[in-house]
Amino acid sequence: MRLGMIGFGNIAQTLLTQLKQTLDAPLEHLAVLVLPEMVDETEARLTSEFASVAGEFAVVTDAQALLSHRPELVVECAGHAAVLAHAPSVLHAGIDVVIVSIGALSDEALEKELRAAASAGGARLILPAGAVGGVDLLAALGAAGGLEVRYRGSKPPLAWSGTPAEQALDLGALDDAAIFFRGTAREAAREFPKNANVAATLALAGAGFEATQVELVADPAAPGNVHEYSVVSPLAKYTMRIENLPSAGNAKTSVSTVYSVLREIRNRIGPVAI
Ligand SMILES: NC(=O)c1ccc[n+]([C@@H]2O[C@H](COP(=O)([O-])OP(=O)(O)OC[C@H]3O[C@@H](n4cnc5c(N)ncnc54)[C@H](O)[C@@H]3O)[C@@H](O)[C@H]2O)c1
């Protein structure tokens, strides 16, 4: 496979480590799109740590250069700004894009642009389950309509540092769980953009950004990043609770996110997709 990757941070590097350990054969080609100031470091790290992942490598700084390497699939793991800057051109060129920064799609104009680019290019925007699970059932039930989806995201109090939770609560002094946000997935994404991925994933799979209800909680007893949601539909009801371990390089990223992207790649390469 010829793979393109946007970003070379924690998710990208953990993904390459997983590919190194699990691929039966190296990728044919890997092209990585990074910020200009990251080029030298990325080239050095690819050579020293990830040489066995692909037969050939390229490091580029814009979407046209990425496309010149003819990737069959591009994986974005870089953030909202990178989705905006690069994903439309890649989709327009007919190449499928896996978007990890799904919270970016809470920006209605960007969601519209991505959908239009995918339609024009005959490509697909692939939204992996990421840190959450059960998205297959939610998306399937969504087709029947009548969904009620309630999501609750809990983290240890200090994991909410640097967010508006700091204004609502004394994060260092909590003894019990405290809910500091209640609203729609659209409002949650606007107020907590760095924590918007799971709410956005559930909204896009199911009832949409306005009808998906979100609660955010600072909980001293939370064992990590905990995602709970319940779904009521005319066809079925279910609840999910996922306790994620943080990724070694970035406590804000649940490590299962990387495995969810790995699954998308393996499903493209292997004889069975599941
Ligand atoms: N879907 C989910 O469940 C889920 C879960 C966790 C994280 N995420 C998202 O995944 C993304 C990456 O997470 P991470 O932990 O790897 O972050 P990170 O900060 O470790 O890495 C991001 C990398 O992207 C690079 N970058 C930023 N802007 C860029 C641009 N315009 N072009 C090229 N490279 C650019 C940065 O230099 C950095 O190396 C974040 O947007 C995060 O919100 C999604």
Tab-separated table of C-alpha atoms and ligand atoms in Angstrom:
chain	number	residue	atom	x	y	z
A	1	MET	CA	0.000	0.000	0.000
A	2	ARG	CA	1.029	3.630	-0.651
A	3	LEU	CA	0.059	5.528	2.505
A	4	GLY	CA	-0.080	9.264	3.146
A	5	MET	CA	-0.023	10.699	6.640
A	6	ILE	CA	-0.741	14.262	7.762
A	7	GLY	CA	1.040	15.099	11.032
A	8	PHE	CA	3.901	13.413	12.844
A	9	GLY	CA	2.890	13.790	16.492
A	10	ASN	CA	1.854	11.286	19.120
A	11	ILE	CA	-0.880	9.445	17.186
A	12	ALA	CA	1.162	9.307	13.956
A	13	GLN	CA	4.268	7.942	15.677
A	14	THR	CA	2.348	5.423	17.795
A	15	LEU	CA	0.562	4.304	14.636
A	16	LEU	CA	3.878	3.808	12.819
A	17	THR	CA	5.161	1.771	15.775
A	18	GLN	CA	2.042	-0.413	15.577
A	19	LEU	CA	2.429	-0.783	11.801
A	20	LYS	CA	6.073	-1.766	12.299
A	21	GLN	CA	5.023	-4.480	14.757
A	22	THR	CA	1.956	-5.836	12.956
A	23	LEU	CA	2.378	-5.543	9.176
A	24	ASP	CA	3.186	-8.801	7.361
A	25	ALA	CA	5.089	-6.835	4.703
A	26	PRO	CA	6.320	-3.224	4.580
A	27	LEU	CA	4.171	-0.545	2.983
A	28	GLU	CA	5.241	0.205	-0.594
A	29	HIS	CA	5.552	3.946	0.139
A	30	LEU	CA	4.920	6.316	3.050
A	31	ALA	CA	4.584	10.078	2.484
A	32	VAL	CA	4.308	12.276	5.584
A	33	LEU	CA	3.020	15.860	5.440
A	34	VAL	CA	4.439	18.029	8.249
A	35	LEU	CA	4.900	21.699	9.103
A	36	PRO	CA	7.996	23.178	7.366
A	37	GLU	CA	9.929	23.469	10.628
A	38	MET	CA	9.413	19.732	11.285
A	39	VAL	CA	10.885	18.421	8.008
A	40	ASP	CA	14.473	17.682	9.132
A	41	GLU	CA	13.447	16.092	12.421
A	42	THR	CA	10.770	13.969	10.715
A	43	GLU	CA	13.199	12.715	8.045
A	44	ALA	CA	15.730	11.802	10.720
A	45	ARG	CA	13.162	9.963	12.875
A	46	LEU	CA	11.695	8.056	9.915
A	47	THR	CA	15.172	6.852	8.963
A	48	SER	CA	16.321	5.965	12.470
A	49	GLU	CA	13.104	4.509	13.955
A	50	PHE	CA	10.698	3.544	11.209
A	51	ALA	CA	12.849	2.379	8.288
A	52	SER	CA	11.181	-1.051	8.279
A	53	VAL	CA	7.637	0.361	7.914
A	54	ALA	CA	7.926	1.235	4.213
A	55	GLY	CA	10.113	0.559	1.188
A	56	GLU	CA	10.317	4.284	0.400
A	57	PHE	CA	9.659	7.495	2.336
A	58	ALA	CA	8.948	11.126	1.499
A	59	VAL	CA	8.434	14.112	3.782
A	60	VAL	CA	6.402	16.975	2.281
A	61	THR	CA	4.805	20.225	3.449
A	62	ASP	CA	1.684	20.615	1.284
A	63	ALA	CA	-1.158	18.579	-0.154
A	64	GLN	CA	-0.024	18.835	-3.795
A	65	ALA	CA	3.370	17.359	-2.902
A	66	LEU	CA	1.621	14.634	-0.895
A	67	LEU	CA	-0.572	13.796	-3.905
A	68	SER	CA	2.468	13.657	-6.208
A	69	HIS	CA	3.466	10.495	-4.299
A	70	ARG	CA	0.163	8.824	-5.362
A	71	PRO	CA	-1.096	7.693	-1.915
A	72	GLU	CA	-3.992	5.231	-1.974
A	73	LEU	CA	-5.148	6.376	1.465
A	74	VAL	CA	-4.315	9.434	3.576
A	75	VAL	CA	-4.578	9.444	7.378
A	76	GLU	CA	-4.932	12.833	9.107
A	77	CYS	CA	-3.533	12.960	12.646
A	78	ALA	CA	-2.625	16.623	13.029
A	79	GLY	CA	-5.578	18.755	14.193
A	80	HIS	CA	-8.386	21.040	13.048
A	81	ALA	CA	-6.112	23.462	11.114
A	82	ALA	CA	-4.553	20.623	9.129
A	83	VAL	CA	-7.979	19.170	8.241
A	84	LEU	CA	-8.995	22.583	6.935
A	85	ALA	CA	-5.726	23.162	5.048
A	86	HIS	CA	-5.208	19.768	3.405
A	87	ALA	CA	-8.144	17.336	3.532
A	88	PRO	CA	-10.341	19.071	0.878
A	89	SER	CA	-7.577	18.941	-1.801
A	90	VAL	CA	-6.825	15.279	-1.085
A	91	LEU	CA	-10.510	14.303	-1.286
A	92	HIS	CA	-10.956	16.389	-4.422
A	93	ALA	CA	-8.126	14.384	-6.016
A	94	GLY	CA	-10.124	11.191	-5.401
A	95	ILE	CA	-8.102	9.883	-2.441
A	96	ASP	CA	-9.915	8.615	0.677
A	97	VAL	CA	-8.998	10.421	3.902
A	98	VAL	CA	-9.230	9.011	7.427
A	99	ILE	CA	-9.870	11.982	9.739
A	100	VAL	CA	-8.782	11.521	13.356
A	101	SER	CA	-9.514	15.147	14.374
A	102	ILE	CA	-13.247	14.526	13.999
A	103	GLY	CA	-14.084	17.475	16.278
A	104	ALA	CA	-13.109	19.681	13.309
A	105	LEU	CA	-16.377	18.621	11.657
A	106	SER	CA	-18.346	20.499	14.320
A	107	ASP	CA	-17.481	23.520	12.147
A	108	GLU	CA	-20.491	23.364	9.805
A	109	ALA	CA	-18.741	25.133	6.924
A	110	LEU	CA	-15.807	22.711	7.056
A	111	GLU	CA	-18.086	19.660	7.218
A	112	LYS	CA	-19.908	20.933	4.117
A	113	GLU	CA	-16.629	21.589	2.287
A	114	LEU	CA	-15.309	18.098	3.077
A	115	ARG	CA	-18.523	16.406	1.957
A	116	ALA	CA	-18.532	18.439	-1.281
A	117	ALA	CA	-14.849	17.671	-1.969
A	118	ALA	CA	-15.420	13.943	-1.384
A	119	SER	CA	-18.428	13.933	-3.735
A	120	ALA	CA	-16.574	15.898	-6.412
A	121	GLY	CA	-13.503	13.646	-6.216
A	122	GLY	CA	-15.412	10.365	-5.872
A	123	ALA	CA	-13.515	9.787	-2.614
A	124	ARG	CA	-14.650	8.925	0.902
A	125	LEU	CA	-14.183	10.718	4.156
A	126	ILE	CA	-13.563	7.927	6.680
A	127	LEU	CA	-14.406	8.732	10.297
A	128	PRO	CA	-12.919	6.094	12.616
A	129	ALA	CA	-14.519	5.295	15.972
A	130	GLY	CA	-11.387	6.729	17.639
A	131	ALA	CA	-11.528	6.733	21.412
A	132	VAL	CA	-15.085	5.435	21.574
A	133	GLY	CA	-16.792	2.193	20.507
A	134	GLY	CA	-20.179	0.942	19.353
A	135	VAL	CA	-20.290	3.511	16.566
A	136	ASP	CA	-21.228	0.795	14.059
A	137	LEU	CA	-24.518	0.114	15.886
A	138	LEU	CA	-25.221	3.819	16.427
A	139	ALA	CA	-24.728	4.584	12.729
A	140	ALA	CA	-26.876	1.599	11.742
A	141	LEU	CA	-29.729	2.607	14.072
A	142	GLY	CA	-29.402	6.229	12.922
A	143	ALA	CA	-30.753	5.294	9.509
A	144	ALA	CA	-34.102	4.438	11.145
A	145	GLY	CA	-34.345	7.845	12.870
A	146	GLY	CA	-35.931	8.600	16.268
A	147	LEU	CA	-32.613	8.453	18.158
A	148	GLU	CA	-31.957	9.821	21.634
A	149	VAL	CA	-28.220	9.925	22.392
A	150	ARG	CA	-26.737	11.050	25.719
A	151	TYR	CA	-22.963	11.181	26.171
A	152	ARG	CA	-20.995	11.739	29.385
A	153	GLY	CA	-17.234	12.299	29.274
A	154	SER	CA	-15.344	12.026	32.591
A	155	LYS	CA	-11.676	12.658	33.316
A	156	PRO	CA	-9.599	13.215	36.440
A	157	PRO	CA	-9.964	16.912	37.413
A	158	LEU	CA	-6.475	18.032	36.381
A	159	ALA	CA	-6.961	16.542	32.914
A	160	TRP	CA	-9.423	19.431	32.361
A	161	SER	CA	-6.727	22.053	33.069
A	162	GLY	CA	-6.479	24.671	30.359
A	163	THR	CA	-10.199	24.379	29.486
A	164	PRO	CA	-13.191	26.521	30.605
A	165	ALA	CA	-13.734	23.924	33.385
A	166	GLU	CA	-11.103	25.918	35.293
A	167	GLN	CA	-13.495	28.857	35.552
A	168	ALA	CA	-16.373	26.673	36.770
A	169	LEU	CA	-14.505	24.548	39.328
A	170	ASP	CA	-11.474	24.515	41.609
A	171	LEU	CA	-9.971	21.500	39.842
A	172	GLY	CA	-7.252	20.926	42.426
A	173	ALA	CA	-9.703	20.744	45.350
A	174	LEU	CA	-12.459	18.397	44.164
A	175	ASP	CA	-13.437	15.462	46.399
A	176	ASP	CA	-16.425	14.314	44.367
A	177	ALA	CA	-17.413	14.167	40.721
A	178	ALA	CA	-18.663	17.514	39.383
A	179	ILE	CA	-20.543	18.154	36.153
A	180	PHE	CA	-19.319	21.455	34.707
A	181	PHE	CA	-20.952	21.356	31.274
A	182	ARG	CA	-24.376	20.310	29.972
A	183	GLY	CA	-25.428	21.078	26.428
A	184	THR	CA	-25.531	19.884	22.835
A	185	ALA	CA	-22.592	18.303	21.014
A	186	ARG	CA	-22.319	21.505	18.935
A	187	GLU	CA	-22.002	23.636	22.100
A	188	ALA	CA	-19.540	21.166	23.666
A	189	ALA	CA	-17.328	21.288	20.553
A	190	ARG	CA	-17.411	25.107	20.542
A	191	GLU	CA	-16.519	25.468	24.241
A	192	PHE	CA	-14.146	22.501	24.550
A	193	PRO	CA	-12.555	22.176	21.081
A	194	LYS	CA	-9.668	20.020	22.310
A	195	ASN	CA	-12.117	17.529	23.817
A	196	ALA	CA	-14.620	17.529	20.968
A	197	ASN	CA	-13.661	14.352	19.124
A	198	VAL	CA	-15.858	11.813	20.900
A	199	ALA	CA	-18.968	14.029	21.090
A	200	ALA	CA	-18.511	14.864	17.391
A	201	THR	CA	-18.083	11.187	16.444
A	202	LEU	CA	-21.289	10.219	18.242
A	203	ALA	CA	-23.149	13.197	16.755
A	204	LEU	CA	-22.048	12.422	13.198
A	205	ALA	CA	-22.855	8.711	13.563
A	206	GLY	CA	-26.225	9.198	15.206
A	207	ALA	CA	-28.571	12.077	15.959
A	208	GLY	CA	-26.509	15.060	14.750
A	209	PHE	CA	-24.765	17.882	16.615
A	210	GLU	CA	-27.917	19.632	17.871
A	211	ALA	CA	-29.748	16.533	19.155
A	212	THR	CA	-26.831	14.763	20.877
A	213	GLN	CA	-26.780	15.682	24.569
A	214	VAL	CA	-23.407	16.026	26.306
A	215	GLU	CA	-22.280	16.159	29.944
A	216	LEU	CA	-18.637	16.771	30.876
A	217	VAL	CA	-17.426	15.727	34.306
A	218	ALA	CA	-14.346	16.243	36.473
A	219	ASP	CA	-14.139	13.108	38.616
A	220	PRO	CA	-11.337	12.406	41.121
A	221	ALA	CA	-12.292	8.705	40.948
A	222	ALA	CA	-12.099	8.477	37.122
A	223	PRO	CA	-9.580	5.758	36.190
A	224	GLY	CA	-8.610	7.635	32.989
A	225	ASN	CA	-10.619	9.079	30.109
A	226	VAL	CA	-14.076	7.536	30.579
A	227	HIS	CA	-16.676	7.722	27.814
A	228	GLU	CA	-20.256	6.643	28.599
A	229	TYR	CA	-23.248	6.968	26.340
A	230	SER	CA	-26.752	5.665	26.014
A	231	VAL	CA	-28.811	5.244	22.897
A	232	VAL	CA	-32.573	4.882	22.689
A	233	SER	CA	-34.039	4.153	19.275
A	234	PRO	CA	-37.308	2.594	18.114
A	235	LEU	CA	-35.246	-0.490	17.149
A	236	ALA	CA	-32.901	-1.029	20.115
A	237	LYS	CA	-31.492	0.478	23.291
A	238	TYR	CA	-27.935	0.203	24.527
A	239	THR	CA	-25.375	1.765	26.836
A	240	MET	CA	-21.591	1.854	26.515
A	241	ARG	CA	-18.870	2.603	29.054
A	242	ILE	CA	-15.288	2.771	27.860
A	243	GLU	CA	-12.375	3.352	30.239
A	244	ASN	CA	-9.417	4.354	28.109
A	245	LEU	CA	-5.787	4.396	29.086
A	246	PRO	CA	-3.967	7.551	28.023
A	247	SER	CA	-1.346	7.271	25.295
A	248	ALA	CA	2.241	7.196	26.626
A	249	GLY	CA	3.260	10.351	24.723
A	250	ASN	CA	0.121	12.462	25.250
A	251	ALA	CA	-2.178	12.027	28.272
A	252	LYS	CA	-5.017	13.752	26.388
A	253	THR	CA	-5.090	11.063	23.696
A	254	SER	CA	-6.656	7.696	24.481
A	255	VAL	CA	-4.389	4.988	23.167
A	256	SER	CA	-7.318	3.049	21.668
A	257	THR	CA	-7.648	5.875	19.114
A	258	VAL	CA	-4.417	4.742	17.501
A	259	TYR	CA	-5.670	1.161	17.292
A	260	SER	CA	-8.864	2.366	15.668
A	261	VAL	CA	-6.824	4.039	12.889
A	262	LEU	CA	-4.649	0.931	12.612
A	263	ARG	CA	-7.852	-1.047	12.045
A	264	GLU	CA	-8.824	1.235	9.139
A	265	ILE	CA	-5.444	0.598	7.482
A	266	ARG	CA	-5.471	-3.154	8.143
A	267	ASN	CA	-9.002	-3.397	6.754
A	268	ARG	CA	-7.658	-1.909	3.509
A	269	ILE	CA	-4.705	-4.275	3.312
A	270	GLY	CA	-6.013	-7.569	4.653
A	271	PRO	CA	-8.332	-10.085	2.976
A	272	VAL	CA	-11.174	-9.429	5.459
A	273	ALA	CA	-12.549	-6.108	6.701
A	274	ILE	CA	-14.067	-6.165	10.202
B	1	LIG	N1	-11.078	10.762	17.201
B	1	LIG	C1	-10.644	10.636	18.458
B	1	LIG	O1	-11.252	9.942	19.276
B	1	LIG	C2	-9.379	11.341	18.872
B	1	LIG	C3	-8.756	11.002	20.074
B	1	LIG	C4	-7.593	11.632	20.426
B	1	LIG	C5	-7.044	12.636	19.623
B	1	LIG	N2	-7.679	12.988	18.474
B	1	LIG	C6	-7.151	14.087	17.615
B	1	LIG	O2	-6.028	13.630	16.893
B	1	LIG	C7	-5.199	14.743	16.571
B	1	LIG	C8	-3.715	14.399	16.784
B	1	LIG	O3	-3.508	14.019	18.145
B	1	LIG	P1	-2.010	13.778	18.695
B	1	LIG	O4	-2.142	13.230	20.073
B	1	LIG	O5	-1.211	13.024	17.691
B	1	LIG	O6	-1.485	15.293	18.778
B	1	LIG	P2	0.018	15.822	18.752
B	1	LIG	O7	-0.040	17.240	19.197
B	1	LIG	O8	0.941	14.876	19.446
B	1	LIG	O9	0.437	15.805	17.192
B	1	LIG	C9	-0.110	16.660	16.222
B	1	LIG	C10	0.973	16.882	15.166
B	1	LIG	O10	0.391	17.546	14.047
B	1	LIG	C11	1.315	18.526	13.581
B	1	LIG	N3	0.572	19.561	12.861
B	1	LIG	C12	-0.196	20.545	13.365
B	1	LIG	N4	-0.713	21.298	12.366
B	1	LIG	C13	-0.277	20.747	11.212
B	1	LIG	C14	-0.461	21.068	9.846
B	1	LIG	N5	-1.222	22.109	9.468
B	1	LIG	N6	0.143	20.299	8.907
B	1	LIG	C15	0.916	19.256	9.278
B	1	LIG	N7	1.143	18.898	10.565
B	1	LIG	C16	0.551	19.644	11.524
B	1	LIG	C17	2.017	19.040	14.819
B	1	LIG	O11	3.280	19.565	14.482
B	1	LIG	C18	2.140	17.762	15.664
B	1	LIG	O12	3.351	17.097	15.378
B	1	LIG	C19	-5.691	15.920	17.417
B	1	LIG	O13	-6.464	16.782	16.582
B	1	LIG	C20	-6.618	15.270	18.415
B	1	LIG	O14	-7.702	16.126	18.787
B	1	LIG	C21	-8.818	12.340	18.076
